[in-house]
């Protein structure tokens, strides 16, 4: 993969559109890469499933934690069902239980910045599954509140590592024709995990110490994830990059990468594996003089442009009010006369099903329609829904059906756009040499902005009111539309190497 070097002769297109070399020179220099000869990769569907499935379990466990915590806090606070002597928890303590995994995810994102390039994506996901396992066990068997919070933080570290490594591993190992679909499917697994968590919570809510079983249910899934990642091969691109950066013999790395690619594609790849690996190696040779990348490189050249695109998307993903809108879900449905609204778990299952269906639609069309159309269409719907919610809380309080329609529109449009496409774009937009560090910053921005919106919501609501708060979110959604239209590129059908050569 072509990356920035200090060589003044290397052609480069800057973020602001100024070219160091002419477009013709860029095209001629990289004609073997971007001529289109590699537009279709041969692969076996069966072989392509497992390199997606086991990393996607990391997303499933993330979603499951969100869903299970919803029921676990209800169970834990009950004097008859908690099974503990410390059930009388304050609002701050409940907040720590709910947000403990979020703090852990922030820690995991910071750790990913320093260990990702050293460990490689496969081993990072193995570490993530171990954190999931330990965190779930500590939480489920916690004898007191402090130990439970520690378990939640450890589990959250697993989330941070998984959300960093899983989309990147899938992106680097998936055939380019279905890369968008597979990474979007990871978002489907997050939603599926949430639905599973809500369902398990509703089934075990009346069991004494049910919260222990809710958190303990993630143990077997984390074991399957860890065993699966142990069995899967390393990313061929990572093996080649390590050799190029002087961490191994290039020829040995090439042979190992060929073996890994054959395992990832199955028998359908035929004799084309060496040719594909040589193309990757040829592209990576552009960085042979740079060896290790520095921290400063992340904020220069191609990676700066990728960082603006990726971090901008995940920032808008959160600050358009996603946590806040879902916070109001039960209240809105209850005001509309839905009897199930009094039962938080049933409301969550209803919204979870909608999220699952709309994410499935996004998965089916993302590689056909492209990333930009889904983002522009979905975020437009989000903006409309936010202004409808603002209208309901300002002067349409006697028309709850408006709020219900706005809520459903928001959830559906979010799962068509920001939900899957945000994670997809950050996993494929960064240059390989700095992909690990760049993605870790994007993931950190995601969790940090999630925490900011979550914690700032109540004070802002008290200060300016719910109606005006949704107006603010709506304006931010309009700004995100401008950002998508002018900044975010289309990457449909391109290999990771072509994305860097053509777009960055």
Short mmCIF file of C-alpha atoms in Angstrom, two decimals:
data_model
loop_
_atom_site.label_atom_id
_atom_site.label_comp_id
_atom_site.label_asym_id
_atom_site.label_seq_id
_atom_site.Cartn_x
_atom_site.Cartn_y
_atom_site.Cartn_z
CA UNK A 1 0.00 0.00 0.00
CA UNK A 2 1.34 3.37 -0.96
CA UNK A 3 1.96 5.66 1.96
CA UNK A 4 3.57 9.01 2.62
CA UNK A 5 7.33 9.15 2.67
CA UNK A 6 9.86 11.88 3.05
CA UNK A 7 10.87 11.39 -0.61
CA UNK A 8 10.07 14.65 -2.39
CA UNK A 9 9.71 12.78 -5.69
CA UNK A 10 6.82 10.65 -4.48
CA UNK A 11 3.57 11.87 -6.09
CA UNK A 12 0.92 12.90 -3.64
CA UNK A 13 -2.49 14.58 -3.71
CA UNK A 14 -2.93 16.78 -0.67
CA UNK A 15 -6.09 16.99 1.42
CA UNK A 16 -6.83 20.49 0.14
CA UNK A 17 -6.61 19.41 -3.48
CA UNK A 18 -3.10 20.70 -4.22
CA UNK A 19 -1.05 18.20 -6.12
CA UNK A 20 2.67 17.67 -5.63
CA UNK A 21 2.70 15.87 -8.96
CA UNK A 22 0.28 15.84 -11.83
CA UNK A 23 -2.58 13.37 -11.88
CA UNK A 24 -1.08 11.77 -15.00
CA UNK A 25 2.17 11.14 -13.15
CA UNK A 26 0.29 9.58 -10.23
CA UNK A 27 -1.66 7.32 -12.53
CA UNK A 28 1.38 6.23 -14.51
CA UNK A 29 3.39 5.58 -11.36
CA UNK A 30 0.70 3.31 -9.98
CA UNK A 31 -0.82 1.92 -13.18
CA UNK A 32 -0.32 -1.74 -12.14
CA UNK A 33 -2.24 -1.09 -8.94
CA UNK A 34 -5.19 0.98 -10.05
CA UNK A 35 -5.70 -0.10 -13.65
CA UNK A 36 -8.61 -2.23 -12.55
CA UNK A 37 -7.04 -5.63 -13.19
CA UNK A 38 -7.76 -6.62 -9.58
CA UNK A 39 -11.37 -5.51 -9.45
CA UNK A 40 -12.56 -9.06 -8.76
CA UNK A 41 -10.88 -11.41 -6.31
CA UNK A 42 -11.58 -15.12 -6.39
CA UNK A 43 -12.71 -16.46 -3.04
CA UNK A 44 -14.71 -19.20 -1.40
CA UNK A 45 -17.79 -17.95 0.49
CA UNK A 46 -17.28 -20.61 3.18
CA UNK A 47 -13.65 -19.58 3.66
CA UNK A 48 -14.61 -15.89 3.85
CA UNK A 49 -17.21 -16.42 6.58
CA UNK A 50 -14.98 -17.46 9.48
CA UNK A 51 -12.49 -14.51 9.22
CA UNK A 52 -15.58 -12.33 9.59
CA UNK A 53 -17.51 -14.38 12.15
CA UNK A 54 -15.02 -14.67 15.00
CA UNK A 55 -14.00 -10.96 15.01
CA UNK A 56 -17.70 -10.06 14.74
CA UNK A 57 -18.29 -11.88 18.04
CA UNK A 58 -16.40 -8.94 19.58
CA UNK A 59 -19.22 -6.69 18.35
CA UNK A 60 -21.83 -9.16 19.54
CA UNK A 61 -20.37 -9.06 23.06
CA UNK A 62 -20.33 -5.25 22.98
CA UNK A 63 -24.00 -5.11 22.01
CA UNK A 64 -24.89 -7.83 24.51
CA UNK A 65 -23.37 -5.78 27.33
CA UNK A 66 -25.59 -2.80 26.43
CA UNK A 67 -28.70 -4.95 26.40
CA UNK A 68 -27.88 -7.06 29.46
CA UNK A 69 -26.98 -4.04 31.59
CA UNK A 70 -30.47 -2.64 31.01
CA UNK A 71 -32.00 -5.63 32.80
CA UNK A 72 -29.12 -6.20 35.22
CA UNK A 73 -29.48 -2.79 36.88
CA UNK A 74 -33.19 -3.46 37.50
CA UNK A 75 -32.36 -6.85 39.02
CA UNK A 76 -29.49 -5.49 41.08
CA UNK A 77 -31.58 -2.74 42.69
CA UNK A 78 -34.37 -5.08 43.80
CA UNK A 79 -34.35 -6.00 47.48
CA UNK A 80 -35.96 -9.37 46.71
CA UNK A 81 -34.22 -10.28 43.44
CA UNK A 82 -30.69 -8.92 43.76
CA UNK A 83 -29.50 -11.73 46.05
CA UNK A 84 -27.09 -9.30 47.70
CA UNK A 85 -26.90 -7.25 50.88
CA UNK A 86 -25.66 -4.21 48.93
CA UNK A 87 -28.66 -3.78 46.63
CA UNK A 88 -29.46 -0.30 47.95
CA UNK A 89 -27.23 1.48 45.44
CA UNK A 90 -27.12 5.23 44.90
CA UNK A 91 -27.65 6.83 41.51
CA UNK A 92 -23.91 7.42 41.27
CA UNK A 93 -23.17 3.74 41.92
CA UNK A 94 -25.73 2.65 39.33
CA UNK A 95 -24.13 5.12 36.93
CA UNK A 96 -20.74 3.53 37.54
CA UNK A 97 -22.13 0.07 36.77
CA UNK A 98 -23.80 1.27 33.58
CA UNK A 99 -20.86 3.35 32.37
CA UNK A 100 -18.04 1.17 33.76
CA UNK A 101 -17.65 -0.65 30.45
CA UNK A 102 -17.53 2.72 28.67
CA UNK A 103 -14.60 3.83 30.84
CA UNK A 104 -12.93 0.50 30.11
CA UNK A 105 -13.52 1.00 26.39
CA UNK A 106 -11.74 4.35 26.57
CA UNK A 107 -8.80 2.62 28.28
CA UNK A 108 -8.87 -0.14 25.65
CA UNK A 109 -8.80 2.44 22.85
CA UNK A 110 -5.73 4.07 24.39
CA UNK A 111 -4.04 0.68 24.79
CA UNK A 112 -4.79 -0.15 21.17
CA UNK A 113 -2.82 2.90 20.07
CA UNK A 114 0.36 1.49 21.62
CA UNK A 115 -0.01 -2.28 21.22
CA UNK A 116 -1.90 -2.74 17.94
CA UNK A 117 1.10 -2.55 15.58
CA UNK A 118 3.18 -4.70 17.92
CA UNK A 119 0.63 -7.47 18.50
CA UNK A 120 -1.13 -7.52 15.17
CA UNK A 121 -4.88 -7.62 14.78
CA UNK A 122 -5.29 -11.35 15.36
CA UNK A 123 -3.49 -11.33 18.71
CA UNK A 124 -5.19 -8.09 19.71
CA UNK A 125 -8.54 -9.84 19.24
CA UNK A 126 -7.30 -12.78 21.32
CA UNK A 127 -6.40 -10.35 24.11
CA UNK A 128 -9.81 -8.73 23.69
CA UNK A 129 -11.60 -12.08 24.10
CA UNK A 130 -9.54 -12.70 27.25
CA UNK A 131 -10.63 -9.33 28.68
CA UNK A 132 -14.24 -10.16 27.84
CA UNK A 133 -13.91 -13.51 29.60
CA UNK A 134 -12.21 -12.18 32.73
CA UNK A 135 -14.49 -9.15 32.94
CA UNK A 136 -17.65 -11.26 32.60
CA UNK A 137 -16.50 -13.74 35.26
CA UNK A 138 -15.44 -11.04 37.73
CA UNK A 139 -18.73 -9.18 37.23
CA UNK A 140 -20.90 -12.31 37.50
CA UNK A 141 -19.20 -13.53 40.71
CA UNK A 142 -18.62 -10.08 42.25
CA UNK A 143 -18.98 -10.31 46.06
CA UNK A 144 -19.34 -6.54 46.46
CA UNK A 145 -19.82 -3.33 44.52
CA UNK A 146 -16.13 -2.30 44.02
CA UNK A 147 -15.25 -5.72 42.54
CA UNK A 148 -18.23 -5.46 40.23
CA UNK A 149 -17.06 -2.09 38.91
CA UNK A 150 -13.58 -3.54 38.32
CA UNK A 151 -15.15 -6.37 36.34
CA UNK A 152 -17.14 -3.87 34.26
CA UNK A 153 -13.98 -1.89 33.47
CA UNK A 154 -12.05 -5.01 32.47
CA UNK A 155 -14.92 -6.06 30.21
CA UNK A 156 -14.88 -2.56 28.73
CA UNK A 157 -11.17 -2.88 27.89
CA UNK A 158 -12.18 -5.88 25.81
CA UNK A 159 -14.77 -3.70 24.06
CA UNK A 160 -12.22 -1.00 23.24
CA UNK A 161 -9.74 -3.51 21.80
CA UNK A 162 -12.43 -5.39 19.86
CA UNK A 163 -13.98 -2.27 18.35
CA UNK A 164 -10.50 -1.27 17.20
CA UNK A 165 -9.27 -4.59 15.84
CA UNK A 166 -12.42 -6.34 14.57
CA UNK A 167 -13.39 -3.97 11.73
CA UNK A 168 -9.76 -3.59 10.71
CA UNK A 169 -9.13 -7.36 10.63
CA UNK A 170 -12.28 -7.88 8.58
CA UNK A 171 -11.28 -5.05 6.22
CA UNK A 172 -7.77 -6.39 5.69
CA UNK A 173 -8.82 -10.01 5.15
CA UNK A 174 -12.13 -9.67 3.27
CA UNK A 175 -12.42 -9.75 -0.55
CA UNK A 176 -12.94 -6.20 -1.81
CA UNK A 177 -16.27 -7.09 -3.49
CA UNK A 178 -17.92 -7.92 -0.15
CA UNK A 179 -15.78 -5.89 2.29
CA UNK A 180 -18.47 -3.30 2.87
CA UNK A 181 -21.11 -5.95 3.43
CA UNK A 182 -19.00 -7.87 5.93
CA UNK A 183 -17.96 -4.83 7.98
CA UNK A 184 -21.57 -3.63 8.00
CA UNK A 185 -22.56 -7.10 9.19
CA UNK A 186 -20.38 -6.47 12.23
CA UNK A 187 -22.75 -3.64 13.11
CA UNK A 188 -25.59 -6.12 12.64
CA UNK A 189 -23.87 -8.34 15.21
CA UNK A 190 -23.74 -5.41 17.65
CA UNK A 191 -27.47 -4.91 17.24
CA UNK A 192 -28.05 -8.66 17.45
CA UNK A 193 -26.06 -8.66 20.70
CA UNK A 194 -28.21 -5.84 22.08
CA UNK A 195 -31.36 -7.75 21.18
CA UNK A 196 -29.94 -10.89 22.77
CA UNK A 197 -29.07 -8.92 25.92
CA UNK A 198 -32.55 -7.42 26.15
CA UNK A 199 -34.13 -10.86 25.62
CA UNK A 200 -31.93 -12.60 28.21
CA UNK A 201 -32.65 -9.75 30.62
CA UNK A 202 -36.41 -10.09 30.19
CA UNK A 203 -36.21 -13.87 30.69
CA UNK A 204 -34.04 -13.72 33.81
CA UNK A 205 -35.39 -10.53 35.37
CA UNK A 206 -37.50 -12.46 37.91
CA UNK A 207 -34.72 -14.87 38.97
CA UNK A 208 -32.91 -14.22 42.25
CA UNK A 209 -29.41 -12.94 41.40
CA UNK A 210 -30.52 -12.83 37.77
CA UNK A 211 -27.99 -10.09 37.04
CA UNK A 212 -25.20 -12.61 37.63
CA UNK A 213 -26.62 -14.90 34.95
CA UNK A 214 -27.13 -11.97 32.58
CA UNK A 215 -23.46 -11.02 32.74
CA UNK A 216 -22.28 -14.63 32.90
CA UNK A 217 -24.01 -15.49 29.62
CA UNK A 218 -21.23 -13.72 27.71
CA UNK A 219 -18.60 -16.17 29.00
CA UNK A 220 -19.16 -18.97 26.42
CA UNK A 221 -19.30 -16.45 23.57
CA UNK A 222 -15.97 -14.93 24.61
CA UNK A 223 -14.45 -18.42 24.73
CA UNK A 224 -15.66 -19.17 21.21
CA UNK A 225 -14.27 -15.85 20.02
CA UNK A 226 -10.85 -16.51 21.59
CA UNK A 227 -10.56 -20.06 20.23
CA UNK A 228 -11.68 -18.91 16.78
CA UNK A 229 -9.16 -16.08 16.64
CA UNK A 230 -6.41 -18.47 17.76
CA UNK A 231 -7.25 -20.67 14.79
CA UNK A 232 -7.52 -17.88 12.19
CA UNK A 233 -4.42 -16.66 10.30
CA UNK A 234 -2.79 -13.27 10.71
CA UNK A 235 -3.55 -10.49 8.25
CA UNK A 236 -1.29 -10.91 5.17
CA UNK A 237 -0.95 -7.13 4.91
CA UNK A 238 0.31 -6.91 8.51
CA UNK A 239 2.89 -9.68 7.91
CA UNK A 240 4.23 -7.89 4.84
CA UNK A 241 4.32 -4.51 6.58
CA UNK A 242 6.32 -5.95 9.48
CA UNK A 243 8.90 -7.30 7.03
CA UNK A 244 9.07 -4.02 5.11
CA UNK A 245 9.68 -2.19 8.39
CA UNK A 246 12.64 -4.43 9.18
CA UNK A 247 10.94 -6.77 11.68
CA UNK A 248 11.53 -9.94 9.69
CA UNK A 249 12.76 -11.53 6.49
CA UNK A 250 10.81 -10.29 3.48
CA UNK A 251 10.84 -13.60 1.61
CA UNK A 252 9.69 -15.54 4.66
CA UNK A 253 6.97 -12.99 5.28
CA UNK A 254 5.89 -13.28 1.64
CA UNK A 255 5.54 -17.06 1.91
CA UNK A 256 3.66 -16.77 5.19
CA UNK A 257 1.36 -14.12 3.67
CA UNK A 258 0.62 -16.38 0.69
CA UNK A 259 -0.35 -19.22 3.05
CA UNK A 260 -2.57 -16.88 5.09
CA UNK A 261 -4.26 -15.52 1.97
CA UNK A 262 -4.94 -19.06 0.70
CA UNK A 263 -6.60 -19.89 4.03
CA UNK A 264 -8.65 -16.70 3.90
CA UNK A 265 -9.87 -17.23 0.31
CA UNK A 266 -10.13 -21.02 0.14
CA UNK A 267 -9.51 -23.19 -2.91
CA UNK A 268 -11.23 -20.68 -5.20
CA UNK A 269 -8.16 -18.45 -5.12
CA UNK A 270 -6.32 -20.96 -7.30
CA UNK A 271 -2.81 -19.89 -8.32
CA UNK A 272 -3.44 -16.16 -7.98
CA UNK A 273 -2.34 -15.84 -4.32
CA UNK A 274 1.37 -15.14 -5.08
CA UNK A 275 0.37 -12.49 -7.61
CA UNK A 276 -1.95 -10.75 -5.15
CA UNK A 277 0.69 -10.83 -2.41
CA UNK A 278 3.29 -9.42 -4.80
CA UNK A 279 0.94 -6.56 -5.63
CA UNK A 280 0.58 -5.80 -1.92
CA UNK A 281 4.34 -6.08 -1.44
CA UNK A 282 5.02 -3.81 -4.40
CA UNK A 283 2.70 -1.19 -3.00
CA UNK A 284 4.22 -1.49 0.47
CA UNK A 285 7.68 -0.92 -0.99
CA UNK A 286 6.81 2.78 -1.09
CA UNK A 287 7.40 2.88 2.67
CA UNK A 288 10.58 0.81 2.72
CA UNK A 289 12.73 3.84 3.53
CA UNK A 290 10.53 5.00 6.43
CA UNK A 291 10.61 1.91 8.65
CA UNK A 292 8.74 2.86 11.83
CA UNK A 293 6.12 5.57 11.71
CA UNK A 294 6.15 8.36 14.26
CA UNK A 295 3.29 9.89 16.21
CA UNK A 296 3.59 13.07 14.15
CA UNK A 297 2.92 11.14 10.93
CA UNK A 298 -0.69 10.55 12.03
CA UNK A 299 -1.37 14.27 11.67
CA UNK A 300 0.31 14.70 8.30
CA UNK A 301 -0.49 13.96 4.69
CA UNK A 302 -2.71 11.03 3.87
CA UNK A 303 -3.32 9.98 7.45
CA UNK A 304 -4.47 13.49 8.37
CA UNK A 305 -7.06 13.38 5.60
CA UNK A 306 -8.14 9.88 6.69
CA UNK A 307 -8.28 11.02 10.31
CA UNK A 308 -10.52 13.96 9.43
CA UNK A 309 -12.86 11.65 7.49
CA UNK A 310 -12.93 8.81 10.03
CA UNK A 311 -12.92 10.78 13.28
CA UNK A 312 -15.41 13.26 11.81
CA UNK A 313 -17.86 10.48 10.96
CA UNK A 314 -17.76 8.80 14.37
CA UNK A 315 -17.96 12.20 16.11
CA UNK A 316 -21.11 13.17 14.20
CA UNK A 317 -22.39 9.64 14.80
CA UNK A 318 -22.60 10.44 18.51
CA UNK A 319 -23.20 14.19 18.74
CA UNK A 320 -26.31 13.98 16.55
CA UNK A 321 -27.91 12.68 19.74
CA UNK A 322 -28.03 8.92 19.33
CA UNK A 323 -27.77 8.13 23.09
CA UNK A 324 -30.25 10.90 23.95
CA UNK A 325 -32.96 9.90 21.47
CA UNK A 326 -32.93 6.32 22.75
CA UNK A 327 -33.08 7.69 26.30
CA UNK A 328 -36.50 9.16 25.45
CA UNK A 329 -37.79 6.00 23.73
CA UNK A 330 -39.82 4.58 26.64
CA UNK A 331 -41.34 7.99 27.48
CA UNK A 332 -42.39 8.61 23.88
CA UNK A 333 -43.98 5.20 23.41
CA UNK A 334 -45.75 5.45 26.74
CA UNK A 335 -47.19 8.85 25.89
CA UNK A 336 -48.60 7.35 22.68
CA UNK A 337 -50.55 4.77 24.67
CA UNK A 338 -48.42 1.72 23.97
CA UNK A 339 -48.98 -0.61 26.92
CA UNK A 340 -45.56 -2.16 26.47
CA UNK A 341 -43.92 1.17 27.16
CA UNK A 342 -44.22 0.60 30.89
CA UNK A 343 -41.97 -2.38 30.52
CA UNK A 344 -38.46 -1.14 29.63
CA UNK A 345 -37.26 -4.55 28.47
CA UNK A 346 -40.13 -4.98 26.01
CA UNK A 347 -39.65 -1.51 24.60
CA UNK A 348 -35.96 -2.26 24.15
CA UNK A 349 -36.76 -5.50 22.31
CA UNK A 350 -39.13 -3.61 19.98
CA UNK A 351 -36.49 -1.04 19.08
CA UNK A 352 -33.84 -3.74 18.88
CA UNK A 353 -35.87 -5.58 16.24
CA UNK A 354 -36.24 -2.39 14.21
CA UNK A 355 -32.50 -1.72 14.46
CA UNK A 356 -31.78 -5.30 13.38
CA UNK A 357 -34.07 -5.09 10.33
CA UNK A 358 -32.70 -1.73 9.13
CA UNK A 359 -29.09 -2.79 9.66
CA UNK A 360 -29.87 -5.89 7.58
CA UNK A 361 -31.12 -3.62 4.80
CA UNK A 362 -27.89 -1.58 4.96
CA UNK A 363 -25.82 -4.77 4.78
CA UNK A 364 -27.65 -5.90 1.64
CA UNK A 365 -27.27 -2.63 -0.27
CA UNK A 366 -23.99 -1.07 0.94
CA UNK A 367 -21.81 -2.69 -1.74
CA UNK A 368 -24.43 -2.03 -4.40
CA UNK A 369 -25.43 1.57 -3.67
CA UNK A 370 -22.21 2.70 -2.00
CA UNK A 371 -21.33 4.46 1.24
CA UNK A 372 -22.17 8.06 0.34
CA UNK A 373 -25.79 7.50 -0.80
CA UNK A 374 -26.60 5.63 2.42
CA UNK A 375 -24.94 8.31 4.54
CA UNK A 376 -26.60 11.22 2.75
CA UNK A 377 -30.05 9.61 2.70
CA UNK A 378 -29.88 8.26 6.25
CA UNK A 379 -28.55 11.43 7.86
CA UNK A 380 -31.20 13.47 6.04
CA UNK A 381 -33.80 11.26 7.70
CA UNK A 382 -32.05 11.73 11.06
CA UNK A 383 -32.22 15.52 10.69
CA UNK A 384 -35.94 15.39 9.84
CA UNK A 385 -36.66 13.11 12.81
CA UNK A 386 -34.77 15.38 15.22
CA UNK A 387 -36.72 18.47 14.12
CA UNK A 388 -39.96 16.48 14.44
CA UNK A 389 -39.00 15.54 18.01
CA UNK A 390 -38.18 19.17 18.73
CA UNK A 391 -41.63 20.16 17.40
CA UNK A 392 -43.31 17.55 19.59
CA UNK A 393 -41.63 18.78 22.76
CA UNK A 394 -42.18 22.44 21.83
CA UNK A 395 -45.73 22.80 20.49
CA UNK A 396 -47.11 19.40 19.38
CA UNK A 397 -47.37 17.71 22.78
CA UNK A 398 -50.95 16.68 22.01
CA UNK A 399 -49.81 14.68 18.96
CA UNK A 400 -47.74 11.82 20.36
CA UNK A 401 -47.96 9.93 17.08
CA UNK A 402 -45.57 12.52 15.63
CA UNK A 403 -43.02 11.64 18.31
CA UNK A 404 -43.43 7.91 17.73
CA UNK A 405 -42.95 8.31 13.97
CA UNK A 406 -39.93 10.54 14.58
CA UNK A 407 -38.41 8.01 16.97
CA UNK A 408 -38.84 5.11 14.55
CA UNK A 409 -37.53 7.26 11.68
CA UNK A 410 -34.46 8.19 13.70
CA UNK A 411 -33.64 4.61 14.69
CA UNK A 412 -34.20 3.29 11.16
CA UNK A 413 -32.17 6.02 9.44
CA UNK A 414 -29.35 5.74 11.98
CA UNK A 415 -29.02 2.02 11.26
CA UNK A 416 -28.98 2.72 7.53
CA UNK A 417 -26.22 5.31 7.80
CA UNK A 418 -24.09 6.24 10.79
CA UNK A 419 -24.51 2.86 12.53
CA UNK A 420 -22.83 0.54 10.00
CA UNK A 421 -21.17 3.03 7.62
CA UNK A 422 -19.25 4.88 10.33
CA UNK A 423 -17.44 1.72 11.42
CA UNK A 424 -17.01 0.65 7.79
CA UNK A 425 -15.35 3.87 6.70
CA UNK A 426 -12.89 4.10 9.59
CA UNK A 427 -11.78 0.52 8.97
CA UNK A 428 -10.93 1.06 5.30
CA UNK A 429 -9.86 4.71 4.97
CA UNK A 430 -6.53 4.76 6.87
CA UNK A 431 -3.20 4.02 5.14
CA UNK A 432 -1.88 0.59 6.16
CA UNK A 433 1.31 1.92 7.74
CA UNK A 434 -0.70 4.00 10.21
CA UNK A 435 -4.01 2.13 10.17
CA UNK A 436 -3.69 0.71 13.68
CA UNK A 437 -2.93 4.03 15.32
CA UNK A 438 -5.32 6.02 13.17
CA UNK A 439 -8.21 3.68 13.88
CA UNK A 440 -7.46 3.69 17.61
CA UNK A 441 -7.83 7.50 17.61
CA UNK A 442 -11.14 7.22 15.73
CA UNK A 443 -12.42 4.60 18.20
CA UNK A 444 -11.30 6.80 21.10
CA UNK A 445 -13.21 9.74 19.59
CA UNK A 446 -16.28 7.50 19.26
CA UNK A 447 -16.34 6.38 22.89
CA UNK A 448 -15.30 9.78 24.26
CA UNK A 449 -18.04 11.62 22.33
CA UNK A 450 -20.53 8.93 23.42
CA UNK A 451 -19.57 9.61 27.04
CA UNK A 452 -19.77 13.37 26.49
CA UNK A 453 -23.28 13.23 25.00
CA UNK A 454 -24.47 10.77 27.65
CA UNK A 455 -23.19 12.81 30.60
CA UNK A 456 -24.06 16.25 29.19
CA UNK A 457 -27.61 15.32 28.25
CA UNK A 458 -29.34 15.83 31.61
CA UNK A 459 -27.68 19.21 32.41
CA UNK A 460 -28.45 20.50 28.90
CA UNK A 461 -32.04 19.31 29.10
CA UNK A 462 -32.50 21.15 32.39
CA UNK A 463 -30.84 24.27 31.02
CA UNK A 464 -32.53 24.70 27.61
CA UNK A 465 -35.35 22.12 27.58
CA UNK A 466 -35.87 18.96 25.53
CA UNK A 467 -37.33 20.79 22.52
CA UNK A 468 -34.38 23.15 22.09
CA UNK A 469 -31.94 20.31 22.75
CA UNK A 470 -33.36 18.36 19.81
CA UNK A 471 -33.12 21.51 17.69
CA UNK A 472 -29.40 21.64 18.52
CA UNK A 473 -29.03 17.97 17.55
CA UNK A 474 -30.93 18.67 14.31
CA UNK A 475 -28.60 21.55 13.40
CA UNK A 476 -25.60 19.30 14.08
CA UNK A 477 -27.17 16.68 11.78
CA UNK A 478 -27.38 19.32 9.01
CA UNK A 479 -23.72 20.15 9.56
CA UNK A 480 -22.87 16.46 9.33
CA UNK A 481 -24.66 16.36 5.95
CA UNK A 482 -22.35 19.12 4.68
CA UNK A 483 -19.36 17.23 6.07
CA UNK A 484 -20.42 14.01 4.29
CA UNK A 485 -21.16 15.79 1.00
CA UNK A 486 -17.90 17.73 0.77
CA UNK A 487 -15.41 15.55 2.67
CA UNK A 488 -16.40 11.86 2.74
CA UNK A 489 -15.35 9.91 -0.40
CA UNK A 490 -16.93 6.87 -2.02
CA UNK A 491 -14.92 3.66 -1.48
CA UNK A 492 -17.33 1.12 -2.95
CA UNK A 493 -15.61 -1.71 -4.82
CA UNK A 494 -12.05 -0.45 -4.24
CA UNK A 495 -9.34 -2.52 -2.60
CA UNK A 496 -7.62 -1.00 0.42
CA UNK A 497 -4.59 -0.26 -1.76
CA UNK A 498 -6.76 1.46 -4.37
CA UNK A 499 -8.45 3.58 -1.70
CA UNK A 500 -5.08 4.93 -0.64
CA UNK A 501 -3.76 5.38 -4.16
CA UNK A 502 -6.86 6.99 -5.64
CA UNK A 503 -8.56 8.84 -2.79
CA UNK A 504 -6.00 9.84 -0.14
#
